[in-house]
Coordinates of C-alpha atoms in Angstrom, one line a residue:
Chain A
A1 CA 12.1 15.5 -9.4
Q2 CA 13.9 12.9 -8.1
T3 CA 13.5 9.2 -9.0
V4 CA 14.7 5.9 -7.6
T5 CA 15.2 2.9 -9.9
Q6 CA 15.6 -0.7 -8.5
S7 CA 16.4 -2.8 -11.4
Q8 CA 15.8 -6.2 -9.8
P9 CA 12.2 -6.8 -9.2
E10 CA 13.1 -10.3 -7.8
M11 CA 16.4 -11.8 -6.3
S12 CA 17.2 -15.0 -4.5
V13 CA 20.2 -16.2 -2.4
Q14 CA 21.0 -19.3 -0.6
E15 CA 20.8 -19.4 3.4
A16 CA 24.4 -18.3 4.7
E17 CA 25.6 -16.6 1.6
T18 CA 25.8 -12.9 0.4
V19 CA 23.6 -11.0 -1.7
T20 CA 23.5 -7.5 -3.3
L21 CA 20.6 -5.4 -4.0
S22 CA 20.9 -2.6 -6.5
C23 CA 19.5 0.9 -6.3
T24 CA 20.4 4.0 -8.5
Y25 CA 18.8 7.4 -8.2
D26 CA 18.7 10.6 -10.2
T27 CA 19.0 14.1 -8.4
S28 CA 20.8 17.4 -9.1
E29 CA 21.0 18.0 -5.2
S30 CA 24.1 17.8 -3.2
D31 CA 22.5 17.2 0.1
Y32 CA 20.3 14.3 0.6
Y33 CA 19.6 11.1 2.5
L34 CA 19.4 7.3 1.2
F35 CA 17.6 4.7 2.9
W36 CA 16.7 0.8 2.6
Y37 CA 13.5 -0.2 4.1
K38 CA 12.6 -4.0 4.6
Q39 CA 9.0 -5.1 4.2
P40 CA 8.3 -8.9 5.4
P41 CA 5.1 -10.5 4.8
S42 CA 3.6 -8.6 8.0
R43 CA 3.6 -5.6 5.7
Q44 CA 5.6 -3.5 8.4
M45 CA 8.0 -1.2 6.8
I46 CA 11.2 -1.6 8.8
L47 CA 14.4 0.6 8.4
V48 CA 17.4 -1.4 7.5
I49 CA 20.1 1.2 7.1
R50 CA 20.5 4.8 6.2
Q51 CA 23.2 7.0 4.6
E52 CA 24.0 10.6 4.5
A53 CA 25.3 11.8 1.1
Y54 CA 27.8 13.9 2.8
K55 CA 29.4 10.9 4.3
Q56 CA 32.0 9.1 2.2
Q57 CA 32.2 6.2 4.5
N58 CA 29.6 3.3 3.7
A59 CA 27.0 2.7 6.5
T60 CA 27.0 -0.6 8.0
E61 CA 24.6 -2.5 10.3
N62 CA 25.5 -5.9 11.5
R63 CA 24.9 -8.1 8.3
F64 CA 23.9 -5.3 6.3
S65 CA 26.0 -2.5 4.5
V66 CA 25.8 -0.3 1.5
N67 CA 27.9 0.4 -1.4
F68 CA 27.5 4.3 -1.8
Q69 CA 29.0 5.6 -5.3
K70 CA 27.9 9.3 -5.1
A71 CA 29.4 10.1 -8.4
A72 CA 27.6 7.2 -10.1
K73 CA 24.3 7.8 -8.2
S74 CA 24.4 4.3 -7.0
F75 CA 23.4 2.9 -3.5
S76 CA 23.6 -0.8 -3.3
L77 CA 22.6 -2.9 -0.2
K78 CA 24.9 -6.0 0.6
I79 CA 23.3 -8.9 2.8
S80 CA 26.0 -11.0 4.5
D81 CA 25.4 -14.6 6.1
S82 CA 21.7 -14.3 4.8
Q83 CA 18.9 -15.9 6.9
L84 CA 15.5 -17.0 6.1
G85 CA 14.1 -14.0 8.1
D86 CA 15.8 -11.7 5.5
A87 CA 13.2 -12.9 3.3
A88 CA 11.1 -9.8 2.3
M89 CA 10.6 -7.0 -0.1
Y90 CA 13.4 -4.3 -0.1
F91 CA 12.9 -0.8 -1.0
C92 CA 15.3 1.9 -1.7
A93 CA 14.2 5.5 -0.7
Y94 CA 15.7 9.2 -1.2
R95 CA 15.3 12.1 0.8
S96 CA 16.2 15.8 0.1
G97 CA 18.3 17.3 2.6
G98 CA 17.4 20.4 4.7
S99 CA 13.7 20.7 5.7
N100 CA 12.1 18.5 3.0
Y101 CA 11.1 15.1 4.4
K102 CA 9.3 13.4 1.5
L103 CA 10.6 10.1 0.7
T104 CA 10.8 8.8 -2.8
F105 CA 10.7 5.3 -3.0
G106 CA 11.9 2.5 -5.6
K107 CA 9.5 -0.1 -6.8
G108 CA 11.3 -2.5 -4.7
T109 CA 13.1 -6.0 -4.7
L110 CA 11.4 -9.1 -3.6
L111 CA 14.3 -11.4 -2.0
T112 CA 13.6 -14.9 -1.5
V113 CA 16.2 -17.0 0.8
N114 CA 16.3 -20.6 0.1
P115 CA 17.4 -23.2 2.7
Chain B
N1 CA 5.2 4.3 23.2
A2 CA 2.6 2.8 20.7
G3 CA 4.6 4.3 17.7
V4 CA 2.5 5.0 14.9
T5 CA -0.9 3.3 14.8
Q6 CA -3.4 3.0 12.1
T7 CA -7.0 1.9 12.2
P8 CA -8.8 -0.1 10.7
K9 CA -6.3 -2.7 9.5
F10 CA -8.7 -4.0 6.9
Q11 CA -11.8 -2.2 5.3
V12 CA -14.0 -2.9 2.1
L13 CA -15.9 -0.3 0.8
K14 CA -18.5 0.2 -2.1
T15 CA -17.7 2.6 -4.8
G16 CA -19.1 6.2 -3.8
Q17 CA -18.7 5.4 0.0
S18 CA -16.8 7.8 2.1
M19 CA -14.4 6.9 5.0
T20 CA -11.6 8.0 7.2
L21 CA -8.4 6.2 7.8
Q22 CA -6.9 7.1 11.2
C23 CA -3.3 7.6 12.1
A24 CA -1.8 8.6 15.3
Q25 CA 1.6 8.8 16.9
D26 CA 2.8 9.1 20.3
M27 CA 6.3 10.5 19.6
N28 CA 5.7 14.0 19.4
H29 CA 6.6 14.0 15.7
E30 CA 6.0 17.0 13.7
Y31 CA 6.1 15.4 10.3
M32 CA 3.4 12.9 9.3
S33 CA 2.7 11.6 5.9
W34 CA 0.3 9.0 3.9
Y35 CA 1.7 6.7 1.2
R36 CA -0.1 4.2 -0.9
Q37 CA 1.4 1.0 -2.0
D38 CA 0.2 -0.7 -5.1
P39 CA 1.9 -3.8 -6.6
G40 CA 4.8 -3.0 -8.6
M41 CA 4.6 0.9 -7.7
G42 CA 6.4 1.2 -4.5
L43 CA 5.2 3.6 -2.1
R44 CA 3.7 6.9 -3.4
L45 CA 3.1 10.0 -1.1
I46 CA -0.4 11.0 -1.0
H47 CA -0.5 14.1 1.4
Y48 CA 1.9 15.2 4.2
S49 CA 2.1 17.8 7.2
V50 CA 5.0 19.5 8.9
G51 CA 3.1 20.4 12.0
A52 CA -0.4 21.1 13.2
G53 CA -2.5 23.1 11.0
I54 CA -0.1 22.7 8.1
T55 CA -0.7 20.2 5.4
D56 CA 0.3 19.9 1.4
Q57 CA 0.0 17.5 -1.5
G58 CA 2.4 14.9 -2.3
E59 CA 2.6 12.7 -5.6
V60 CA -0.8 11.4 -5.8
P61 CA -3.4 13.4 -3.7
N62 CA -6.7 13.2 -6.1
G63 CA -9.4 11.8 -4.1
Y64 CA -8.2 12.5 -0.6
N65 CA -8.3 15.1 2.0
V66 CA -6.3 15.4 5.0
S67 CA -6.2 17.7 8.1
R68 CA -3.9 18.1 11.1
S69 CA -5.7 19.5 14.1
T70 CA -3.3 18.2 16.7
T71 CA 0.2 16.9 16.6
E72 CA -0.7 13.5 17.2
D73 CA -3.4 12.7 14.5
F74 CA -3.2 12.9 10.9
P75 CA -6.4 11.3 9.1
L76 CA -6.9 10.6 5.7
R77 CA -10.4 11.1 4.2
L78 CA -11.7 9.4 1.0
L79 CA -14.8 11.4 -0.1
S80 CA -16.2 9.2 -2.7
A81 CA -14.3 5.9 -2.9
A82 CA -13.2 4.7 -6.4
P83 CA -12.1 1.3 -7.3
S84 CA -8.8 2.7 -8.4
Q85 CA -8.2 3.5 -4.6
T86 CA -8.0 0.0 -3.7
S87 CA -4.6 -0.2 -2.1
V88 CA -2.4 -0.5 1.0
Y89 CA -2.2 2.5 2.8
F90 CA 0.6 3.6 5.2
C91 CA 0.9 6.5 7.7
A92 CA 4.5 7.5 8.8
S93 CA 6.0 10.1 11.0
S94 CA 9.3 11.6 12.0
L95 CA 10.9 14.5 14.2
G96 CA 10.9 16.7 11.1
R97 CA 14.3 18.0 11.9
A98 CA 16.2 19.6 9.3
G99 CA 19.9 18.6 8.8
S100 CA 19.5 15.2 10.3
T101 CA 18.7 11.7 8.8
D102 CA 15.2 12.2 10.2
T103 CA 14.1 8.8 10.1
Q104 CA 10.7 8.1 9.1
Y105 CA 8.5 5.4 11.1
F106 CA 5.6 3.6 9.7
G107 CA 2.5 2.4 10.9
P108 CA 1.3 -1.1 10.2
G109 CA -0.9 -0.1 6.9
T110 CA -4.3 -0.2 6.0
R111 CA -5.8 -2.8 3.3
L112 CA -8.6 -0.8 1.6
T113 CA -10.7 -2.8 -1.0
V114 CA -13.3 -0.8 -3.1
L115 CA -15.7 -2.8 -4.9

């Protein structure tokens, strides 16, 4: 079974600065997908960014980017120019390729943004 | 599109009571799933469905039943509530398309307390 580990229960960043959230995963599969979800205090789960394992290029969505290291099984999220609205719980998630749609989540990292 | 809707938003039960958490989506998604979120545990998969009439167990299925009589609806039933089922419950859905990122969209969640 796949596992997802987020080793930082809490992180903090100053507004306008950059922060990196860590995620590692364990799998024997070669075809899979990785996701970062954001959960603000409203509790809504919001997709931030996704990465296909077969793509070598790191995904980017505006201020959010990932550092995908397939050999190291690492998938970190970088948030640039942090904003107060980025404060939330962030979850890393794994999904196998093919027709298996189940998501395996890490335990989350709580990000605080200081003004 | 309303997306994924869940009712109720909050519920308090007494031990031994039964109830059904409702989930509906209007995006014609084949794949639907239920997760529970507990502090420090991330989201864990309870049950999932790859289409009408097809359901299967996830990581933590005990104490829960599901059915999928239509594409749109995927209710979660607690037959005899226990305090250990106090949690926040999320329903999610996706197209269920193999070979793609198949992004899952989450409902707003139901906070359930069992006394």
